[in-house]
Coordinates of C-alpha atoms in Angstrom, one line a residue:
M298 CA -18.0 -1.3 5.6
R299 CA -16.3 -3.8 3.3
Y300 CA -14.6 -3.6 0.0
T301 CA -14.0 -6.1 -2.8
I302 CA -11.4 -5.4 -5.5
F303 CA -11.9 -7.0 -8.9
G304 CA -10.2 -7.2 -12.3
E305 CA -6.8 -8.1 -13.8
S306 CA -3.8 -6.1 -14.8
H307 CA -4.3 -6.7 -18.5
G308 CA -8.1 -7.1 -18.5
P309 CA -10.4 -4.3 -19.7
A310 CA -10.7 -2.7 -16.3
I311 CA -10.1 -2.9 -12.6
G312 CA -12.3 -1.7 -9.8
V313 CA -13.7 -1.9 -6.3
V314 CA -17.2 -2.4 -4.8
M315 CA -17.6 -0.9 -1.4
E316 CA -20.5 -2.1 0.8
G317 CA -21.8 -0.3 3.9
V318 CA -20.7 3.2 2.9
P319 CA -23.0 5.5 5.0
A320 CA -25.7 7.3 3.0
G321 CA -25.5 11.1 2.7
L322 CA -21.7 11.5 2.2
V323 CA -21.1 14.3 -0.2
L324 CA -18.5 12.5 -2.3
D325 CA -15.6 14.6 -3.6
E326 CA -14.5 12.9 -6.8
G327 CA -11.6 15.3 -7.2
A328 CA -10.2 14.1 -3.9
I329 CA -10.3 10.5 -5.2
A330 CA -8.6 11.6 -8.4
A331 CA -5.9 13.4 -6.5
Q332 CA -5.0 10.3 -4.4
L333 CA -4.9 8.1 -7.6
A334 CA -2.5 10.7 -9.2
R335 CA -0.1 10.1 -6.4
R336 CA 0.1 6.4 -7.2
A337 CA -0.2 6.6 -11.0
P338 CA 2.6 5.0 -13.1
G339 CA 4.6 6.3 -16.0
K340 CA 5.6 9.7 -14.5
S341 CA 9.2 8.9 -13.4
P342 CA 12.3 6.8 -14.3
L343 CA 11.9 5.4 -10.8
A344 CA 8.7 3.7 -11.8
T345 CA 7.3 1.4 -14.5
A346 CA 6.9 3.1 -17.9
R347 CA 3.3 1.8 -18.2
K348 CA 1.1 4.9 -18.6
E349 CA -2.5 4.8 -17.2
T350 CA -4.7 7.8 -16.6
D351 CA -6.4 6.0 -13.7
A352 CA -9.6 8.0 -14.2
V353 CA -12.4 6.6 -12.0
Q354 CA -15.9 6.0 -13.2
I355 CA -18.6 5.6 -10.5
L356 CA -21.2 3.1 -11.6
S357 CA -23.5 3.0 -8.6
G358 CA -24.0 4.1 -5.0
V359 CA -24.0 7.9 -5.7
F360 CA -26.9 10.1 -6.7
E361 CA -26.9 13.8 -7.1
G362 CA -23.4 13.9 -5.6
K363 CA -24.2 12.0 -2.4
T364 CA -23.7 8.4 -1.4
T365 CA -27.0 6.4 -1.3
G366 CA -26.0 3.7 1.2
T367 CA -26.1 1.0 -1.5
P368 CA -23.0 -0.6 -2.9
L369 CA -20.6 2.0 -4.3
A370 CA -18.9 0.6 -7.5
M371 CA -15.9 2.4 -9.0
V372 CA -14.2 1.3 -12.2
I373 CA -10.8 2.2 -13.7
A374 CA -10.1 1.4 -17.3
N375 CA -6.9 -0.3 -18.4
A376 CA -5.3 1.0 -21.5
D377 CA -1.5 0.6 -21.8
Q378 CA -0.9 -3.1 -21.9
H379 CA 1.9 -5.1 -23.4
S380 CA 0.5 -8.6 -22.9
G381 CA 3.0 -10.3 -25.3
D382 CA 5.7 -9.6 -22.7
Y383 CA 4.3 -12.3 -20.5
E384 CA 3.7 -15.1 -22.9
S385 CA 7.0 -16.7 -22.0
L386 CA 6.1 -16.7 -18.3
R387 CA 2.8 -18.5 -18.8
Y388 CA 4.1 -21.8 -17.4
T389 CA 7.4 -20.5 -15.8
P390 CA 6.4 -18.6 -12.7
R391 CA 8.5 -15.6 -11.5
P392 CA 10.3 -16.5 -8.3
S393 CA 8.7 -14.8 -5.2
H394 CA 5.7 -13.6 -7.2
G395 CA 2.1 -14.7 -6.9
D396 CA 2.4 -16.6 -10.2
Y397 CA 3.0 -20.1 -8.8
P398 CA 0.5 -20.1 -5.9
G399 CA -2.0 -18.4 -8.1
F400 CA -1.5 -21.1 -10.8
V401 CA -2.1 -23.8 -8.2
K402 CA -5.1 -22.1 -6.6
S403 CA -6.8 -21.6 -9.9
G404 CA -6.0 -25.0 -11.3
G405 CA -4.0 -23.4 -14.0
C406 CA -6.8 -21.1 -15.1
L407 CA -5.4 -17.8 -13.9
D408 CA -4.9 -14.7 -16.1
Y409 CA -1.0 -14.7 -16.2
R410 CA -0.7 -11.4 -18.2
G411 CA 1.0 -8.8 -16.1
G412 CA 0.4 -10.9 -13.0
G413 CA -3.4 -10.9 -13.5
H414 CA -5.3 -10.3 -10.3
F415 CA -2.1 -10.6 -8.3
S416 CA -0.5 -7.5 -9.9
G417 CA 0.4 -4.3 -8.1
R418 CA -1.9 -2.7 -10.6
L419 CA -4.8 -3.7 -8.4
T420 CA -3.7 -1.2 -5.7
A421 CA -5.3 1.5 -7.8
P422 CA -8.8 0.6 -6.8
L423 CA -7.6 0.2 -3.2
V424 CA -6.4 3.8 -3.3
A425 CA -9.9 4.8 -4.6
A426 CA -11.6 3.0 -1.8
G427 CA -9.2 4.6 0.7
A428 CA -10.0 8.0 -0.7
V429 CA -13.7 7.5 0.1
A430 CA -12.7 6.3 3.6
R431 CA -10.6 9.5 4.1
Q432 CA -13.8 11.6 3.4
L433 CA -15.6 9.7 6.2
L434 CA -12.7 10.3 8.6
A435 CA -11.9 13.9 8.0
P436 CA -15.0 15.4 9.6
R437 CA -14.1 13.5 12.7
G438 CA -10.7 15.1 12.9
I439 CA -8.8 12.0 11.8
A440 CA -5.9 12.5 9.4
I441 CA -3.4 10.1 7.8
G442 CA 0.0 10.7 6.5
A443 CA 3.1 8.7 5.5
H444 CA 6.6 9.0 4.2
I445 CA 9.3 6.7 2.8
S446 CA 11.3 5.8 6.0
A447 CA 14.0 3.8 4.2
I448 CA 15.1 2.4 0.9
Y449 CA 17.9 -0.2 0.6
G450 CA 19.4 0.8 3.9
I451 CA 19.2 4.5 3.4
S452 CA 17.0 6.0 6.1
D453 CA 14.9 9.2 6.0
A454 CA 15.0 11.7 8.9
V455 CA 13.2 10.7 12.1
L456 CA 9.6 12.0 12.2
E457 CA 9.2 14.4 15.2
D458 CA 5.8 15.8 14.5
P459 CA 3.0 14.2 12.4
E460 CA 2.2 17.7 11.0
E461 CA 5.3 17.4 9.0
L462 CA 3.6 14.8 6.8
L463 CA 1.2 17.3 5.4
A464 CA 4.0 18.9 3.3
V465 CA 5.5 15.5 2.5
S466 CA 2.2 14.4 0.8
Q467 CA 2.7 17.1 -1.8
K468 CA 6.2 16.0 -2.8
E469 CA 6.9 13.9 -5.9
F470 CA 9.3 11.8 -3.7
P471 CA 7.7 11.7 -0.3
V472 CA 10.5 12.0 2.3
L473 CA 11.2 14.4 5.2
D474 CA 14.8 14.9 4.2
D475 CA 15.2 15.7 0.5
A476 CA 19.0 15.0 0.6
K477 CA 18.3 11.5 1.9
G478 CA 15.6 11.2 -0.8
E479 CA 18.2 11.9 -3.5
E480 CA 20.4 9.1 -2.1
M481 CA 17.4 6.8 -2.2
Q482 CA 16.6 7.7 -5.8
A483 CA 20.2 7.1 -6.8
A484 CA 20.0 3.6 -5.2
I485 CA 16.8 2.8 -7.1
L486 CA 18.4 4.0 -10.4
D487 CA 21.5 1.9 -9.8
A488 CA 19.4 -1.2 -9.3
K489 CA 17.4 -0.4 -12.4
E490 CA 20.6 0.0 -14.4
E491 CA 21.7 -3.4 -13.2
Q492 CA 18.3 -4.9 -14.1
D493 CA 17.5 -5.5 -10.4
S494 CA 15.2 -4.0 -7.8
V495 CA 15.3 -2.8 -4.2
G496 CA 12.9 -2.8 -1.2
G497 CA 12.3 -0.4 1.6
S498 CA 9.9 0.8 4.3
I499 CA 7.1 3.3 4.8
E500 CA 6.1 5.0 8.1
C501 CA 2.5 6.0 8.5
V502 CA 0.7 8.0 11.2
V503 CA -3.0 8.1 12.0
T504 CA -4.0 11.1 14.2
G505 CA -7.3 11.9 15.9
L506 CA -8.4 8.4 16.9
P507 CA -9.9 8.7 20.5
A508 CA -8.8 6.4 23.3
G509 CA -10.7 3.2 24.1
L510 CA -11.4 1.9 20.6
G511 CA -10.9 -1.8 19.9
A512 CA -10.4 -4.7 22.3
P513 CA -7.8 -7.4 23.2
D514 CA -9.9 -10.0 21.5
F515 CA -9.4 -11.6 18.1
G516 CA -11.2 -9.6 15.4
C517 CA -11.4 -6.4 17.5
N518 CA -7.7 -5.9 18.2
V519 CA -6.6 -2.6 16.7
E520 CA -3.2 -3.8 15.7
G521 CA -4.8 -6.9 14.1
I522 CA -7.3 -4.8 12.2
F523 CA -4.6 -2.5 10.7
S524 CA -2.4 -5.5 9.9
Q525 CA -5.2 -7.2 8.1
Y526 CA -5.6 -4.3 5.7
L527 CA -1.9 -3.6 5.4
F528 CA -1.0 -7.2 4.4
A529 CA -3.6 -7.0 1.7
V530 CA -1.1 -4.7 -0.1
P531 CA 1.2 -6.6 -2.5
A532 CA 4.9 -6.6 -1.4
V533 CA 4.2 -5.8 2.3
K534 CA 6.1 -8.4 4.3
G535 CA 6.3 -6.8 7.7
V536 CA 4.3 -4.5 10.0
D537 CA 5.7 -2.8 13.2
F538 CA 3.8 -0.6 15.6
G539 CA 5.5 2.1 17.5
A540 CA 9.1 1.1 18.4
G541 CA 8.5 -2.3 16.8
V542 CA 11.5 -4.6 16.7
A543 CA 13.4 -2.0 18.7
F544 CA 11.5 -3.2 21.8
A545 CA 13.8 -6.2 21.9
L546 CA 16.7 -3.8 22.7
M547 CA 14.9 -1.9 25.5
R548 CA 14.2 -2.3 29.2
G549 CA 10.7 -1.6 30.5
S550 CA 11.8 1.7 31.9
E551 CA 12.8 2.8 28.4
A552 CA 9.9 1.3 26.6
N553 CA 7.0 2.6 28.7
D554 CA 5.2 5.8 27.8
P555 CA 4.7 7.9 31.0
L556 CA 1.2 9.3 31.4
V557 CA 0.7 13.0 32.1
V558 CA -2.1 15.6 32.0
Q559 CA -1.9 18.4 29.5
D560 CA -4.6 21.1 29.4
G561 CA -6.9 18.8 31.4
V562 CA -6.4 15.8 29.0
I563 CA -4.6 12.6 29.8
T564 CA -1.8 11.9 27.3
A565 CA 1.7 10.3 27.2
K566 CA 5.2 11.8 27.2
S567 CA 6.3 9.4 24.5
N568 CA 4.7 7.0 22.0
H569 CA 6.8 3.9 21.9
A570 CA 3.5 1.9 21.9
G571 CA 2.4 3.5 18.6
G572 CA -0.9 4.6 20.0
I573 CA -2.1 1.1 21.0
N574 CA -2.1 -0.7 24.4
G575 CA -3.9 -4.0 25.0
G576 CA -5.3 -4.0 21.5
M577 CA -7.0 -0.6 22.1
T578 CA -6.3 2.9 21.1
N579 CA -4.8 5.0 23.9
G580 CA -5.4 8.5 22.3
M581 CA -1.9 8.9 21.0
P582 CA -1.3 8.9 17.2
V583 CA -1.3 5.3 15.8
V584 CA 2.2 4.9 14.3
F585 CA 3.3 1.9 12.3
E586 CA 6.0 1.1 9.7
V587 CA 5.6 -1.4 6.9
T588 CA 8.4 -3.3 5.1
L589 CA 8.1 -3.8 1.4
R590 CA 10.1 -6.5 -0.5
P591 CA 12.0 -5.7 -3.7
T592 CA 9.9 -6.1 -6.8
P593 CA 10.3 -9.8 -7.9
S594 CA 10.0 -8.9 -11.6
I595 CA 13.6 -8.3 -12.6
A596 CA 15.4 -8.8 -15.9
L597 CA 18.4 -10.7 -14.4
P598 CA 18.3 -14.4 -15.1
Q599 CA 16.5 -16.4 -12.4
E600 CA 15.8 -20.0 -11.7
S601 CA 12.2 -21.3 -12.2
V602 CA 10.4 -24.5 -13.1
D603 CA 8.4 -25.3 -16.3
L604 CA 5.0 -26.2 -14.8
R605 CA 4.2 -28.4 -17.8
T606 CA 7.3 -30.6 -17.6
G607 CA 8.5 -30.2 -14.1
E608 CA 12.0 -29.3 -15.5
E609 CA 14.1 -26.6 -13.9
V610 CA 14.6 -23.6 -16.3
E611 CA 16.2 -20.2 -16.4
I612 CA 14.0 -17.2 -17.1
A613 CA 14.5 -13.4 -17.7
V614 CA 11.5 -11.3 -17.1
K615 CA 10.6 -8.9 -19.9
G616 CA 8.1 -6.0 -19.7
R617 CA 7.8 -2.8 -17.6
H618 CA 8.3 -3.0 -13.9
D619 CA 9.1 -0.8 -10.9
P620 CA 12.7 -1.1 -9.8
C621 CA 11.3 -0.1 -6.4
I622 CA 7.6 -0.2 -5.5
V623 CA 8.0 1.9 -2.3
P624 CA 7.6 5.5 -3.7
R625 CA 4.3 4.7 -5.4
A626 CA 3.2 2.6 -2.4
V627 CA 3.0 5.5 0.0
P628 CA -0.6 6.5 -1.0
V629 CA -1.5 2.8 -1.0
I630 CA -0.5 2.3 2.6
E631 CA -2.3 5.5 3.6
A632 CA -5.4 4.1 1.8
A633 CA -5.2 0.8 3.7
A634 CA -4.8 2.7 6.9
A635 CA -7.9 4.8 6.2
L636 CA -10.0 1.7 5.6
A637 CA -8.6 0.1 8.8
A638 CA -9.4 3.3 10.8
C639 CA -13.0 3.2 9.5
E640 CA -13.4 -0.3 10.8
V641 CA -11.9 0.6 14.2
L642 CA -14.4 3.4 14.4
G643 CA -17.3 1.0 13.6
F644 CA -18.2 2.1 10.1

């Protein structure tokens, strides 16, 4: 099963084509809409003021409520665009954005409005694709949940039980500890007031994957498969599985996960490995954390270059941008994880 995302931020529409979706899946369009609503902009001072309904129109691949096995095409119309905000950036790329490499890659022919195809707006069809993947996983007992683990150095509570994430998914600000969430929101609003932005991290858990999936080899390694999907999300700059970078502070006796038998099933006492050993699932929940950079589109003066003249210039980005992409990225990371889990299972 593969997906291709198309469209531009300020074009008429964005969308996704999914190939290899099994025939006969009773597609719950309401579940797709619910996931998109979690990501939708324009609902909070913590996010961009751009307002989009993100209603999905299914063009092909579904007949009488069931998938047909042919390419599944879903389209989301764009409506609330302020393209004039980007005219001054046409030849002066935003630092740390996809503007400059995109300009070079396209030979100067890219759609620069709102970041074009390199905009975070393109995560909406990714969420739609992930919502389809979730519906393939759920009958197999596989569930996915995530929470904001940190924003600008403010950490959420430690996740003790993946079941806690069921309640978190219903929250407007998806954290375990609401008091910590308030601190995070204050940090975001402070950055916004100062015309700046902040980054953070998201912890995600995939439960229900059986042991023995994947392989150590290139292309089959479970960590590699998940990373491939996660790094397709704009702003993701790091992925850690299990204890991640904390392994550098451990001894083997601390890092290892002792094996035990519970109710006749082999399991582990701890999950420092994040559910993966030797590139294969070990039956424990797959746990990973992604790091997301601060939004590069900020209103503070920044240094850039005029691509027409080669002269160094100073720019100030106009328009509507998220002072922190992390809260709206939670369902996006879950969607990427759902698609990765489908590949691990052989869909």
